[in-house]
């Protein structure tokens, strides 16, 4: 990807530092590709279990990664992590299929892990400049938009993430008034996570999703929101 096809983040200061969690995943790697081609980016840090041992289920690895970056201020944080299935268990179709171990793993990965990322990385934001934190959520995590039921563990873990994002935005606004935090639905993206369930939904490539997400959030001014990749608001 070259600079003519990348999405440039004009709202952040030139030379800004970006951190992407889940950089080896489909959406995470696509976001990294766009940021590498953005002439405004001064430093891009790619974090994942495969690249450097970052494990959202292991807080010391998150704390250690943040500590390594503590000498320089951060302006963009993207948490592009999450799981839909655990140990080949498909999403539940009814209450009868709930497995407490599977549900716990969903919550640890989709909600608790991102909460720990916020705990250790958001204090690195520059208090003087605009900064953005994006946490990949899912429209299916909307309580108000739930009209089909099912997928109980995944839905509820993403709903928990949305609450974490909203609550965190309130706290951070007191010390970082220019910070913007959002839960973002990326759409149905052609990745390993969604491929088995994408036959009935229009899909986009990871690169298209990444471009839309970065463009929409570059224009975002309100913190603590739940939005789709195109910038439209999703009800909680």
mmCIF file with all atom_site columns, C-alpha atoms in Angstrom:
data_model
loop_
_atom_site.group_PDB
_atom_site.id
_atom_site.type_symbol
_atom_site.label_atom_id
_atom_site.label_alt_id
_atom_site.label_comp_id
_atom_site.label_asym_id
_atom_site.label_entity_id
_atom_site.label_seq_id
_atom_site.pdbx_PDB_ins_code
_atom_site.Cartn_x
_atom_site.Cartn_y
_atom_site.Cartn_z
_atom_site.occupancy
_atom_site.B_iso_or_equiv
_atom_site.pdbx_formal_charge
_atom_site.auth_seq_id
_atom_site.auth_comp_id
_atom_site.auth_asym_id
_atom_site.auth_atom_id
_atom_site.pdbx_PDB_model_num
ATOM 1   C CA . UNK A 1 1   ? 0.000   0.000   0.000  1.00 0.00 ? 1   UNK A CA 1
ATOM 2   C CA . UNK A 1 2   ? 1.282   3.474   -0.856 1.00 0.00 ? 2   UNK A CA 1
ATOM 3   C CA . UNK A 1 3   ? 0.423   6.854   0.583  1.00 0.00 ? 3   UNK A CA 1
ATOM 4   C CA . UNK A 1 4   ? -2.053  7.598   -2.225 1.00 0.00 ? 4   UNK A CA 1
ATOM 5   C CA . UNK A 1 5   ? -4.310  4.702   -1.169 1.00 0.00 ? 5   UNK A CA 1
ATOM 6   C CA . UNK A 1 6   ? -3.855  4.985   2.601  1.00 0.00 ? 6   UNK A CA 1
ATOM 7   C CA . UNK A 1 7   ? -6.163  6.824   4.970  1.00 0.00 ? 7   UNK A CA 1
ATOM 8   C CA . UNK A 1 8   ? -4.360  9.797   6.498  1.00 0.00 ? 8   UNK A CA 1
ATOM 9   C CA . UNK A 1 9   ? -5.332  10.789  10.033 1.00 0.00 ? 9   UNK A CA 1
ATOM 10  C CA . UNK A 1 10  ? -5.370  14.566  9.784  1.00 0.00 ? 10  UNK A CA 1
ATOM 11  C CA . UNK A 1 11  ? -6.847  15.156  13.246 1.00 0.00 ? 11  UNK A CA 1
ATOM 12  C CA . UNK A 1 12  ? -3.784  13.808  15.070 1.00 0.00 ? 12  UNK A CA 1
ATOM 13  C CA . UNK A 1 13  ? -0.515  15.746  15.358 1.00 0.00 ? 13  UNK A CA 1
ATOM 14  C CA . UNK A 1 14  ? 2.161   15.077  12.759 1.00 0.00 ? 14  UNK A CA 1
ATOM 15  C CA . UNK A 1 15  ? 4.612   12.438  13.874 1.00 0.00 ? 15  UNK A CA 1
ATOM 16  C CA . UNK A 1 16  ? 2.075   10.771  16.172 1.00 0.00 ? 16  UNK A CA 1
ATOM 17  C CA . UNK A 1 17  ? 2.703   7.414   17.827 1.00 0.00 ? 17  UNK A CA 1
ATOM 18  C CA . UNK A 1 18  ? 0.233   4.573   17.229 1.00 0.00 ? 18  UNK A CA 1
ATOM 19  C CA . UNK A 1 19  ? -0.179  1.210   18.946 1.00 0.00 ? 19  UNK A CA 1
ATOM 20  C CA . UNK A 1 20  ? -2.206  -1.620  17.418 1.00 0.00 ? 20  UNK A CA 1
ATOM 21  C CA . UNK A 1 21  ? -3.201  -4.616  19.524 1.00 0.00 ? 21  UNK A CA 1
ATOM 22  C CA . UNK A 1 22  ? -3.982  -7.749  17.551 1.00 0.00 ? 22  UNK A CA 1
ATOM 23  C CA . UNK A 1 23  ? -1.656  -6.617  14.787 1.00 0.00 ? 23  UNK A CA 1
ATOM 24  C CA . UNK A 1 24  ? -1.363  -10.114 13.325 1.00 0.00 ? 24  UNK A CA 1
ATOM 25  C CA . UNK A 1 25  ? -5.123  -10.534 12.805 1.00 0.00 ? 25  UNK A CA 1
ATOM 26  C CA . UNK A 1 26  ? -7.031  -9.733  9.642  1.00 0.00 ? 26  UNK A CA 1
ATOM 27  C CA . UNK A 1 27  ? -8.357  -6.312  10.635 1.00 0.00 ? 27  UNK A CA 1
ATOM 28  C CA . UNK A 1 28  ? -5.396  -5.437  12.852 1.00 0.00 ? 28  UNK A CA 1
ATOM 29  C CA . UNK A 1 29  ? -2.837  -6.119  10.129 1.00 0.00 ? 29  UNK A CA 1
ATOM 30  C CA . UNK A 1 30  ? -4.891  -4.127  7.611  1.00 0.00 ? 30  UNK A CA 1
ATOM 31  C CA . UNK A 1 31  ? -5.016  -1.153  9.992  1.00 0.00 ? 31  UNK A CA 1
ATOM 32  C CA . UNK A 1 32  ? -1.245  -1.435  10.387 1.00 0.00 ? 32  UNK A CA 1
ATOM 33  C CA . UNK A 1 33  ? -0.826  -1.370  6.599  1.00 0.00 ? 33  UNK A CA 1
ATOM 34  C CA . UNK A 1 34  ? -2.771  1.882   6.391  1.00 0.00 ? 34  UNK A CA 1
ATOM 35  C CA . UNK A 1 35  ? -0.824  3.441   9.245  1.00 0.00 ? 35  UNK A CA 1
ATOM 36  C CA . UNK A 1 36  ? 2.509   2.451   7.691  1.00 0.00 ? 36  UNK A CA 1
ATOM 37  C CA . UNK A 1 37  ? 1.525   4.390   4.585  1.00 0.00 ? 37  UNK A CA 1
ATOM 38  C CA . UNK A 1 38  ? 0.244   7.430   6.509  1.00 0.00 ? 38  UNK A CA 1
ATOM 39  C CA . UNK A 1 39  ? 2.892   10.187  6.303  1.00 0.00 ? 39  UNK A CA 1
ATOM 40  C CA . UNK A 1 40  ? 1.631   11.653  9.591  1.00 0.00 ? 40  UNK A CA 1
ATOM 41  C CA . UNK A 1 41  ? 2.627   8.546   11.575 1.00 0.00 ? 41  UNK A CA 1
ATOM 42  C CA . UNK A 1 42  ? 5.931   8.925   13.385 1.00 0.00 ? 42  UNK A CA 1
ATOM 43  C CA . UNK A 1 43  ? 6.015   5.542   15.108 1.00 0.00 ? 43  UNK A CA 1
ATOM 44  C CA . UNK A 1 44  ? 3.870   2.423   14.804 1.00 0.00 ? 44  UNK A CA 1
ATOM 45  C CA . UNK A 1 45  ? 4.032   -0.305  17.445 1.00 0.00 ? 45  UNK A CA 1
ATOM 46  C CA . UNK A 1 46  ? 2.479   -3.625  16.433 1.00 0.00 ? 46  UNK A CA 1
ATOM 47  C CA . UNK A 1 47  ? 1.546   -5.903  19.324 1.00 0.00 ? 47  UNK A CA 1
ATOM 48  C CA . UNK A 1 48  ? 0.231   -9.458  19.265 1.00 0.00 ? 48  UNK A CA 1
ATOM 49  C CA . UNK A 1 49  ? 0.846   -12.797 20.884 1.00 0.00 ? 49  UNK A CA 1
ATOM 50  C CA . UNK A 1 50  ? 2.744   -14.030 17.840 1.00 0.00 ? 50  UNK A CA 1
ATOM 51  C CA . UNK A 1 51  ? 4.864   -10.908 17.337 1.00 0.00 ? 51  UNK A CA 1
ATOM 52  C CA . UNK A 1 52  ? 5.960   -10.139 20.873 1.00 0.00 ? 52  UNK A CA 1
ATOM 53  C CA . UNK A 1 53  ? 4.104   -12.271 23.378 1.00 0.00 ? 53  UNK A CA 1
ATOM 54  C CA . UNK A 1 54  ? 1.285   -9.870  24.245 1.00 0.00 ? 54  UNK A CA 1
ATOM 55  C CA . UNK A 1 55  ? -1.477  -11.983 25.789 1.00 0.00 ? 55  UNK A CA 1
ATOM 56  C CA . UNK A 1 56  ? -4.784  -10.344 26.713 1.00 0.00 ? 56  UNK A CA 1
ATOM 57  C CA . UNK A 1 57  ? -5.374  -13.163 29.198 1.00 0.00 ? 57  UNK A CA 1
ATOM 58  C CA . UNK A 1 58  ? -2.112  -12.360 31.007 1.00 0.00 ? 58  UNK A CA 1
ATOM 59  C CA . UNK A 1 59  ? -2.032  -8.883  32.568 1.00 0.00 ? 59  UNK A CA 1
ATOM 60  C CA . UNK A 1 60  ? 1.748   -8.848  33.228 1.00 0.00 ? 60  UNK A CA 1
ATOM 61  C CA . UNK A 1 61  ? 2.411   -9.046  29.463 1.00 0.00 ? 61  UNK A CA 1
ATOM 62  C CA . UNK A 1 62  ? 0.105   -6.063  28.891 1.00 0.00 ? 62  UNK A CA 1
ATOM 63  C CA . UNK A 1 63  ? 1.730   -4.068  31.688 1.00 0.00 ? 63  UNK A CA 1
ATOM 64  C CA . UNK A 1 64  ? 5.216   -4.890  30.377 1.00 0.00 ? 64  UNK A CA 1
ATOM 65  C CA . UNK A 1 65  ? 4.319   -3.775  26.850 1.00 0.00 ? 65  UNK A CA 1
ATOM 66  C CA . UNK A 1 66  ? 2.970   -0.473  28.171 1.00 0.00 ? 66  UNK A CA 1
ATOM 67  C CA . UNK A 1 67  ? 6.025   0.075   30.355 1.00 0.00 ? 67  UNK A CA 1
ATOM 68  C CA . UNK A 1 68  ? 8.317   -0.226  27.320 1.00 0.00 ? 68  UNK A CA 1
ATOM 69  C CA . UNK A 1 69  ? 6.444   2.671   25.711 1.00 0.00 ? 69  UNK A CA 1
ATOM 70  C CA . UNK A 1 70  ? 6.093   4.856   28.784 1.00 0.00 ? 70  UNK A CA 1
ATOM 71  C CA . UNK A 1 71  ? 8.801   7.352   27.835 1.00 0.00 ? 71  UNK A CA 1
ATOM 72  C CA . UNK A 1 72  ? 6.922   8.675   24.803 1.00 0.00 ? 72  UNK A CA 1
ATOM 73  C CA . UNK A 1 73  ? 3.343   9.898   24.601 1.00 0.00 ? 73  UNK A CA 1
ATOM 74  C CA . UNK A 1 74  ? 0.736   7.921   22.675 1.00 0.00 ? 74  UNK A CA 1
ATOM 75  C CA . UNK A 1 75  ? -1.887  9.397   20.324 1.00 0.00 ? 75  UNK A CA 1
ATOM 76  C CA . UNK A 1 76  ? -3.637  6.393   18.758 1.00 0.00 ? 76  UNK A CA 1
ATOM 77  C CA . UNK A 1 77  ? -4.547  3.073   20.358 1.00 0.00 ? 77  UNK A CA 1
ATOM 78  C CA . UNK A 1 78  ? -6.378  0.391   18.375 1.00 0.00 ? 78  UNK A CA 1
ATOM 79  C CA . UNK A 1 79  ? -7.477  -2.768  20.172 1.00 0.00 ? 79  UNK A CA 1
ATOM 80  C CA . UNK A 1 80  ? -8.312  -5.069  17.255 1.00 0.00 ? 80  UNK A CA 1
ATOM 81  C CA . UNK A 1 81  ? -8.771  -8.231  19.276 1.00 0.00 ? 81  UNK A CA 1
ATOM 82  C CA . UNK A 1 82  ? -11.595 -10.650 19.926 1.00 0.00 ? 82  UNK A CA 1
ATOM 83  C CA . UNK A 1 83  ? -12.891 -14.181 19.487 1.00 0.00 ? 83  UNK A CA 1
ATOM 84  C CA . UNK A 1 84  ? -16.191 -15.573 18.255 1.00 0.00 ? 84  UNK A CA 1
ATOM 85  C CA . UNK A 1 85  ? -15.709 -19.290 18.844 1.00 0.00 ? 85  UNK A CA 1
ATOM 86  C CA . UNK A 1 86  ? -13.790 -21.188 21.514 1.00 0.00 ? 86  UNK A CA 1
ATOM 87  C CA . UNK A 1 87  ? -12.412 -24.702 20.998 1.00 0.00 ? 87  UNK A CA 1
ATOM 88  C CA . UNK A 1 88  ? -14.631 -25.217 17.938 1.00 0.00 ? 88  UNK A CA 1
ATOM 89  C CA . UNK A 1 89  ? -17.796 -24.444 19.927 1.00 0.00 ? 89  UNK A CA 1
ATOM 90  C CA . UNK A 1 90  ? -20.138 -22.543 17.619 1.00 0.00 ? 90  UNK A CA 1
ATOM 91  C CA . UNK A 1 91  ? -22.124 -19.602 19.036 1.00 0.00 ? 91  UNK A CA 1
ATOM 92  C CA . UNK A 1 92  ? -25.092 -20.757 21.102 1.00 0.00 ? 92  UNK A CA 1
ATOM 93  C CA . UNK A 1 93  ? -28.524 -20.922 19.524 1.00 0.00 ? 93  UNK A CA 1
ATOM 94  C CA . UNK A 1 94  ? -30.315 -21.317 22.861 1.00 0.00 ? 94  UNK A CA 1
ATOM 95  C CA . UNK A 1 95  ? -29.799 -21.222 26.623 1.00 0.00 ? 95  UNK A CA 1
ATOM 96  C CA . UNK A 1 96  ? -29.438 -25.011 26.619 1.00 0.00 ? 96  UNK A CA 1
ATOM 97  C CA . UNK A 1 97  ? -26.081 -24.685 24.870 1.00 0.00 ? 97  UNK A CA 1
ATOM 98  C CA . UNK A 1 98  ? -24.425 -22.368 27.397 1.00 0.00 ? 98  UNK A CA 1
ATOM 99  C CA . UNK A 1 99  ? -21.101 -23.715 28.647 1.00 0.00 ? 99  UNK A CA 1
ATOM 100 C CA . UNK A 1 100 ? -19.745 -21.699 31.600 1.00 0.00 ? 100 UNK A CA 1
ATOM 101 C CA . UNK A 1 101 ? -16.120 -22.297 30.616 1.00 0.00 ? 101 UNK A CA 1
ATOM 102 C CA . UNK A 1 102 ? -16.735 -21.133 27.054 1.00 0.00 ? 102 UNK A CA 1
ATOM 103 C CA . UNK A 1 103 ? -18.645 -18.095 28.288 1.00 0.00 ? 103 UNK A CA 1
ATOM 104 C CA . UNK A 1 104 ? -15.881 -17.195 30.734 1.00 0.00 ? 104 UNK A CA 1
ATOM 105 C CA . UNK A 1 105 ? -13.268 -17.421 27.978 1.00 0.00 ? 105 UNK A CA 1
ATOM 106 C CA . UNK A 1 106 ? -15.363 -15.129 25.779 1.00 0.00 ? 106 UNK A CA 1
ATOM 107 C CA . UNK A 1 107 ? -15.588 -12.550 28.554 1.00 0.00 ? 107 UNK A CA 1
ATOM 108 C CA . UNK A 1 108 ? -11.896 -12.779 29.385 1.00 0.00 ? 108 UNK A CA 1
ATOM 109 C CA . UNK A 1 109 ? -10.903 -12.230 25.761 1.00 0.00 ? 109 UNK A CA 1
ATOM 110 C CA . UNK A 1 110 ? -13.575 -9.826  24.515 1.00 0.00 ? 110 UNK A CA 1
ATOM 111 C CA . UNK A 1 111 ? -14.120 -7.687  27.620 1.00 0.00 ? 111 UNK A CA 1
ATOM 112 C CA . UNK A 1 112 ? -11.594 -8.178  30.418 1.00 0.00 ? 112 UNK A CA 1
ATOM 113 C CA . UNK A 1 113 ? -8.583  -8.164  28.083 1.00 0.00 ? 113 UNK A CA 1
ATOM 114 C CA . UNK A 1 114 ? -9.503  -4.840  26.448 1.00 0.00 ? 114 UNK A CA 1
ATOM 115 C CA . UNK A 1 115 ? -10.256 -3.404  29.907 1.00 0.00 ? 115 UNK A CA 1
ATOM 116 C CA . UNK A 1 116 ? -6.700  -4.251  30.947 1.00 0.00 ? 116 UNK A CA 1
ATOM 117 C CA . UNK A 1 117 ? -5.389  -2.677  27.752 1.00 0.00 ? 117 UNK A CA 1
ATOM 118 C CA . UNK A 1 118 ? -7.251  0.509   28.682 1.00 0.00 ? 118 UNK A CA 1
ATOM 119 C CA . UNK A 1 119 ? -5.918  0.332   32.238 1.00 0.00 ? 119 UNK A CA 1
ATOM 120 C CA . UNK A 1 120 ? -2.277  0.214   31.169 1.00 0.00 ? 120 UNK A CA 1
ATOM 121 C CA . UNK A 1 121 ? -2.184  2.095   27.847 1.00 0.00 ? 121 UNK A CA 1
ATOM 122 C CA . UNK A 1 122 ? -4.609  5.001   28.152 1.00 0.00 ? 122 UNK A CA 1
ATOM 123 C CA . UNK A 1 123 ? -2.451  6.718   30.810 1.00 0.00 ? 123 UNK A CA 1
ATOM 124 C CA . UNK A 1 124 ? 0.174   7.037   28.041 1.00 0.00 ? 124 UNK A CA 1
ATOM 125 C CA . UNK A 1 125 ? -2.051  9.431   26.083 1.00 0.00 ? 125 UNK A CA 1
ATOM 126 C CA . UNK A 1 126 ? -0.823  13.001  25.769 1.00 0.00 ? 126 UNK A CA 1
ATOM 127 C CA . UNK A 1 127 ? -2.993  15.265  27.924 1.00 0.00 ? 127 UNK A CA 1
ATOM 128 C CA . UNK A 1 128 ? -2.397  18.273  25.676 1.00 0.00 ? 128 UNK A CA 1
ATOM 129 C CA . UNK A 1 129 ? -3.137  16.835  22.232 1.00 0.00 ? 129 UNK A CA 1
ATOM 130 C CA . UNK A 1 130 ? -5.999  14.990  20.583 1.00 0.00 ? 130 UNK A CA 1
ATOM 131 C CA . UNK A 1 131 ? -5.785  11.240  20.986 1.00 0.00 ? 131 UNK A CA 1
ATOM 132 C CA . UNK A 1 132 ? -7.993  8.364   19.836 1.00 0.00 ? 132 UNK A CA 1
ATOM 133 C CA . UNK A 1 133 ? -8.665  4.906   21.286 1.00 0.00 ? 133 UNK A CA 1
ATOM 134 C CA . UNK A 1 134 ? -10.619 2.386   19.222 1.00 0.00 ? 134 UNK A CA 1
ATOM 135 C CA . UNK A 1 135 ? -11.900 -0.912  20.580 1.00 0.00 ? 135 UNK A CA 1
ATOM 136 C CA . UNK A 1 136 ? -13.321 -3.310  18.005 1.00 0.00 ? 136 UNK A CA 1
ATOM 137 C CA . UNK A 1 137 ? -16.769 -4.344  19.116 1.00 0.00 ? 137 UNK A CA 1
ATOM 138 C CA . UNK A 1 138 ? -19.710 -5.761  17.136 1.00 0.00 ? 138 UNK A CA 1
ATOM 139 C CA . UNK A 1 139 ? -23.217 -4.638  16.281 1.00 0.00 ? 139 UNK A CA 1
ATOM 140 C CA . UNK A 1 140 ? -24.410 -7.920  17.750 1.00 0.00 ? 140 UNK A CA 1
ATOM 141 C CA . UNK A 1 141 ? -23.322 -6.561  21.138 1.00 0.00 ? 141 UNK A CA 1
ATOM 142 C CA . UNK A 1 142 ? -26.068 -3.932  20.992 1.00 0.00 ? 142 UNK A CA 1
ATOM 143 C CA . UNK A 1 143 ? -28.816 -4.617  23.535 1.00 0.00 ? 143 UNK A CA 1
ATOM 144 C CA . UNK A 1 144 ? -31.321 -2.304  21.858 1.00 0.00 ? 144 UNK A CA 1
ATOM 145 C CA . UNK A 1 145 ? -30.705 -3.824  18.417 1.00 0.00 ? 145 UNK A CA 1
ATOM 146 C CA . UNK A 1 146 ? -31.007 -7.454  19.549 1.00 0.00 ? 146 UNK A CA 1
ATOM 147 C CA . UNK A 1 147 ? -34.071 -8.849  17.797 1.00 0.00 ? 147 UNK A CA 1
ATOM 148 C CA . UNK A 1 148 ? -32.909 -12.368 16.958 1.00 0.00 ? 148 UNK A CA 1
ATOM 149 C CA . UNK A 1 149 ? -31.490 -13.735 20.209 1.00 0.00 ? 149 UNK A CA 1
ATOM 150 C CA . UNK A 1 150 ? -28.843 -16.446 20.275 1.00 0.00 ? 150 UNK A CA 1
ATOM 151 C CA . UNK A 1 151 ? -25.069 -16.083 20.377 1.00 0.00 ? 151 UNK A CA 1
ATOM 152 C CA . UNK A 1 152 ? -25.413 -15.395 24.090 1.00 0.00 ? 152 UNK A CA 1
ATOM 153 C CA . UNK A 1 153 ? -21.773 -15.511 25.184 1.00 0.00 ? 153 UNK A CA 1
ATOM 154 C CA . UNK A 1 154 ? -20.455 -13.459 22.277 1.00 0.00 ? 154 UNK A CA 1
ATOM 155 C CA . UNK A 1 155 ? -23.280 -10.910 22.439 1.00 0.00 ? 155 UNK A CA 1
ATOM 156 C CA . UNK A 1 156 ? -22.957 -10.377 26.164 1.00 0.00 ? 156 UNK A CA 1
ATOM 157 C CA . UNK A 1 157 ? -19.155 -10.163 26.110 1.00 0.00 ? 157 UNK A CA 1
ATOM 158 C CA . UNK A 1 158 ? -19.299 -7.452  23.442 1.00 0.00 ? 158 UNK A CA 1
ATOM 159 C CA . UNK A 1 159 ? -22.039 -5.643  25.378 1.00 0.00 ? 159 UNK A CA 1
ATOM 160 C CA . UNK A 1 160 ? -19.704 -5.723  28.377 1.00 0.00 ? 160 UNK A CA 1
ATOM 161 C CA . UNK A 1 161 ? -16.927 -4.253  26.230 1.00 0.00 ? 161 UNK A CA 1
ATOM 162 C CA . UNK A 1 162 ? -19.242 -1.442  25.162 1.00 0.00 ? 162 UNK A CA 1
ATOM 163 C CA . UNK A 1 163 ? -19.961 -0.591  28.798 1.00 0.00 ? 163 UNK A CA 1
ATOM 164 C CA . UNK A 1 164 ? -16.231 -0.637  29.558 1.00 0.00 ? 164 UNK A CA 1
ATOM 165 C CA . UNK A 1 165 ? -15.592 1.794   26.698 1.00 0.00 ? 165 UNK A CA 1
ATOM 166 C CA . UNK A 1 166 ? -18.382 4.123   27.819 1.00 0.00 ? 166 UNK A CA 1
ATOM 167 C CA . UNK A 1 167 ? -17.296 4.122   31.473 1.00 0.00 ? 167 UNK A CA 1
ATOM 168 C CA . UNK A 1 168 ? -13.631 4.542   30.583 1.00 0.00 ? 168 UNK A CA 1
ATOM 169 C CA . UNK A 1 169 ? -14.415 7.529   28.377 1.00 0.00 ? 169 UNK A CA 1
ATOM 170 C CA . UNK A 1 170 ? -16.044 9.332   31.301 1.00 0.00 ? 170 UNK A CA 1
ATOM 171 C CA . UNK A 1 171 ? -13.062 8.775   33.569 1.00 0.00 ? 171 UNK A CA 1
ATOM 172 C CA . UNK A 1 172 ? -10.464 9.695   30.935 1.00 0.00 ? 172 UNK A CA 1
ATOM 173 C CA . UNK A 1 173 ? -12.278 12.900  29.954 1.00 0.00 ? 173 UNK A CA 1
ATOM 174 C CA . UNK A 1 174 ? -11.486 14.339  33.380 1.00 0.00 ? 174 UNK A CA 1
ATOM 175 C CA . UNK A 1 175 ? -7.722  14.185  32.797 1.00 0.00 ? 175 UNK A CA 1
ATOM 176 C CA . UNK A 1 176 ? -7.507  14.030  28.980 1.00 0.00 ? 176 UNK A CA 1
ATOM 177 C CA . UNK A 1 177 ? -10.237 16.352  27.668 1.00 0.00 ? 177 UNK A CA 1
ATOM 178 C CA . UNK A 1 178 ? -9.151  15.950  24.046 1.00 0.00 ? 178 UNK A CA 1
ATOM 179 C CA . UNK A 1 179 ? -9.181  12.147  24.091 1.00 0.00 ? 179 UNK A CA 1
ATOM 180 C CA . UNK A 1 180 ? -11.832 10.329  22.061 1.00 0.00 ? 180 UNK A CA 1
ATOM 181 C CA . UNK A 1 181 ? -12.704 6.706   22.825 1.00 0.00 ? 181 UNK A CA 1
ATOM 182 C CA . UNK A 1 182 ? -15.079 4.582   20.769 1.00 0.00 ? 182 UNK A CA 1
ATOM 183 C CA . UNK A 1 183 ? -16.370 1.047   20.432 1.00 0.00 ? 183 UNK A CA 1
ATOM 184 C CA . UNK A 1 184 ? -16.375 0.294   16.700 1.00 0.00 ? 184 UNK A CA 1
ATOM 185 C CA . UNK A 1 185 ? -18.337 -2.270  14.694 1.00 0.00 ? 185 UNK A CA 1
ATOM 186 C CA . UNK A 1 186 ? -16.100 -3.078  11.686 1.00 0.00 ? 186 UNK A CA 1
ATOM 187 C CA . UNK A 1 187 ? -18.834 -4.644  9.556  1.00 0.00 ? 187 UNK A CA 1
ATOM 188 C CA . UNK A 1 188 ? -18.781 -8.229  8.322  1.00 0.00 ? 188 UNK A CA 1
ATOM 189 C CA . UNK A 1 189 ? -15.150 -8.540  7.320  1.00 0.00 ? 189 UNK A CA 1
ATOM 190 C CA . UNK A 1 190 ? -13.697 -11.421 5.351  1.00 0.00 ? 190 UNK A CA 1
ATOM 191 C CA . UNK A 1 191 ? -11.513 -12.857 8.104  1.00 0.00 ? 191 UNK A CA 1
ATOM 192 C CA . UNK A 1 192 ? -11.052 -16.271 9.659  1.00 0.00 ? 192 UNK A CA 1
ATOM 193 C CA . UNK A 1 193 ? -13.292 -15.213 12.555 1.00 0.00 ? 193 UNK A CA 1
ATOM 194 C CA . UNK A 1 194 ? -16.341 -14.332 10.462 1.00 0.00 ? 194 UNK A CA 1
ATOM 195 C CA . UNK A 1 195 ? -15.980 -16.488 7.337  1.00 0.00 ? 195 UNK A CA 1
ATOM 196 C CA . UNK A 1 196 ? -18.179 -19.358 8.600  1.00 0.00 ? 196 UNK A CA 1
ATOM 197 C CA . UNK A 1 197 ? -21.034 -16.916 9.307  1.00 0.00 ? 197 UNK A CA 1
ATOM 198 C CA . UNK A 1 198 ? -20.789 -14.448 6.426  1.00 0.00 ? 198 UNK A CA 1
ATOM 199 C CA . UNK A 1 199 ? -22.803 -16.219 3.722  1.00 0.00 ? 199 UNK A CA 1
ATOM 200 C CA . UNK A 1 200 ? -25.967 -14.207 4.428  1.00 0.00 ? 200 UNK A CA 1
ATOM 201 C CA . UNK A 1 201 ? -24.302 -10.812 4.944  1.00 0.00 ? 201 UNK A CA 1
ATOM 202 C CA . UNK A 1 202 ? -22.508 -8.445  2.564  1.00 0.00 ? 202 UNK A CA 1
ATOM 203 C CA . UNK A 1 203 ? -18.795 -8.573  3.318  1.00 0.00 ? 203 UNK A CA 1
ATOM 204 C CA . UNK A 1 204 ? -15.829 -6.259  2.892  1.00 0.00 ? 204 UNK A CA 1
ATOM 205 C CA . UNK A 1 205 ? -12.123 -6.946  2.778  1.00 0.00 ? 205 UNK A CA 1
ATOM 206 C CA . UNK A 1 206 ? -9.945  -6.199  5.818  1.00 0.00 ? 206 UNK A CA 1
ATOM 207 C CA . UNK A 1 207 ? -8.307  -3.345  3.882  1.00 0.00 ? 207 UNK A CA 1
ATOM 208 C CA . UNK A 1 208 ? -11.692 -1.773  3.092  1.00 0.00 ? 208 UNK A CA 1
ATOM 209 C CA . UNK A 1 209 ? -12.793 -2.115  6.707  1.00 0.00 ? 209 UNK A CA 1
ATOM 210 C CA . UNK A 1 210 ? -9.560  -0.591  7.990  1.00 0.00 ? 210 UNK A CA 1
ATOM 211 C CA . UNK A 1 211 ? -9.844  2.390   5.652  1.00 0.00 ? 211 UNK A CA 1
ATOM 212 C CA . UNK A 1 212 ? -13.464 3.041   6.676  1.00 0.00 ? 212 UNK A CA 1
ATOM 213 C CA . UNK A 1 213 ? -12.712 2.726   10.388 1.00 0.00 ? 213 UNK A CA 1
ATOM 214 C CA . UNK A 1 214 ? -9.754  5.112   10.288 1.00 0.00 ? 214 UNK A CA 1
ATOM 215 C CA . UNK A 1 215 ? -11.575 7.653   8.121  1.00 0.00 ? 215 UNK A CA 1
ATOM 216 C CA . UNK A 1 216 ? -14.673 7.664   10.332 1.00 0.00 ? 216 UNK A CA 1
ATOM 217 C CA . UNK A 1 217 ? -12.804 7.941   13.602 1.00 0.00 ? 217 UNK A CA 1
ATOM 218 C CA . UNK A 1 218 ? -10.553 10.699  12.277 1.00 0.00 ? 218 UNK A CA 1
ATOM 219 C CA . UNK A 1 219 ? -13.709 12.822  12.087 1.00 0.00 ? 219 UNK A CA 1
ATOM 220 C CA . UNK A 1 220 ? -15.074 11.685  15.456 1.00 0.00 ? 220 UNK A CA 1
ATOM 221 C CA . UNK A 1 221 ? -15.454 14.408  18.072 1.00 0.00 ? 221 UNK A CA 1
ATOM 222 C CA . UNK A 1 222 ? -17.699 12.853  20.731 1.00 0.00 ? 222 UNK A CA 1
ATOM 223 C CA . UNK A 1 223 ? -16.091 10.431  23.168 1.00 0.00 ? 223 UNK A CA 1
ATOM 224 C CA . UNK A 1 224 ? -17.697 7.321   24.619 1.00 0.00 ? 224 UNK A CA 1
ATOM 225 C CA . UNK A 1 225 ? -19.643 6.323   21.514 1.00 0.00 ? 225 UNK A CA 1
ATOM 226 C CA . UNK A 1 226 ? -20.607 3.053   19.816 1.00 0.00 ? 226 UNK A CA 1
ATOM 227 C CA . UNK A 1 227 ? -20.296 3.473   16.057 1.00 0.00 ? 227 UNK A CA 1
ATOM 228 C CA . UNK A 1 228 ? -20.191 1.463   12.859 1.00 0.00 ? 228 UNK A CA 1
ATOM 229 C CA . UNK A 1 229 ? -17.283 1.514   10.420 1.00 0.00 ? 229 UNK A CA 1
ATOM 230 C CA . UNK A 1 230 ? -19.049 4.239   8.402  1.00 0.00 ? 230 UNK A CA 1
ATOM 231 C CA . UNK A 1 231 ? -19.345 6.544   11.405 1.00 0.00 ? 231 UNK A CA 1
ATOM 232 C CA . UNK A 1 232 ? -23.057 5.958   12.013 1.00 0.00 ? 232 UNK A CA 1
ATOM 233 C CA . UNK A 1 233 ? -24.189 5.619   15.621 1.00 0.00 ? 233 UNK A CA 1
ATOM 234 C CA . UNK A 1 234 ? -25.330 2.232   16.959 1.00 0.00 ? 234 UNK A CA 1
ATOM 235 C CA . UNK A 1 235 ? -27.727 2.091   19.887 1.00 0.00 ? 235 UNK A CA 1
ATOM 236 C CA . UNK A 1 236 ? -26.301 0.589   23.039 1.00 0.00 ? 236 UNK A CA 1
#
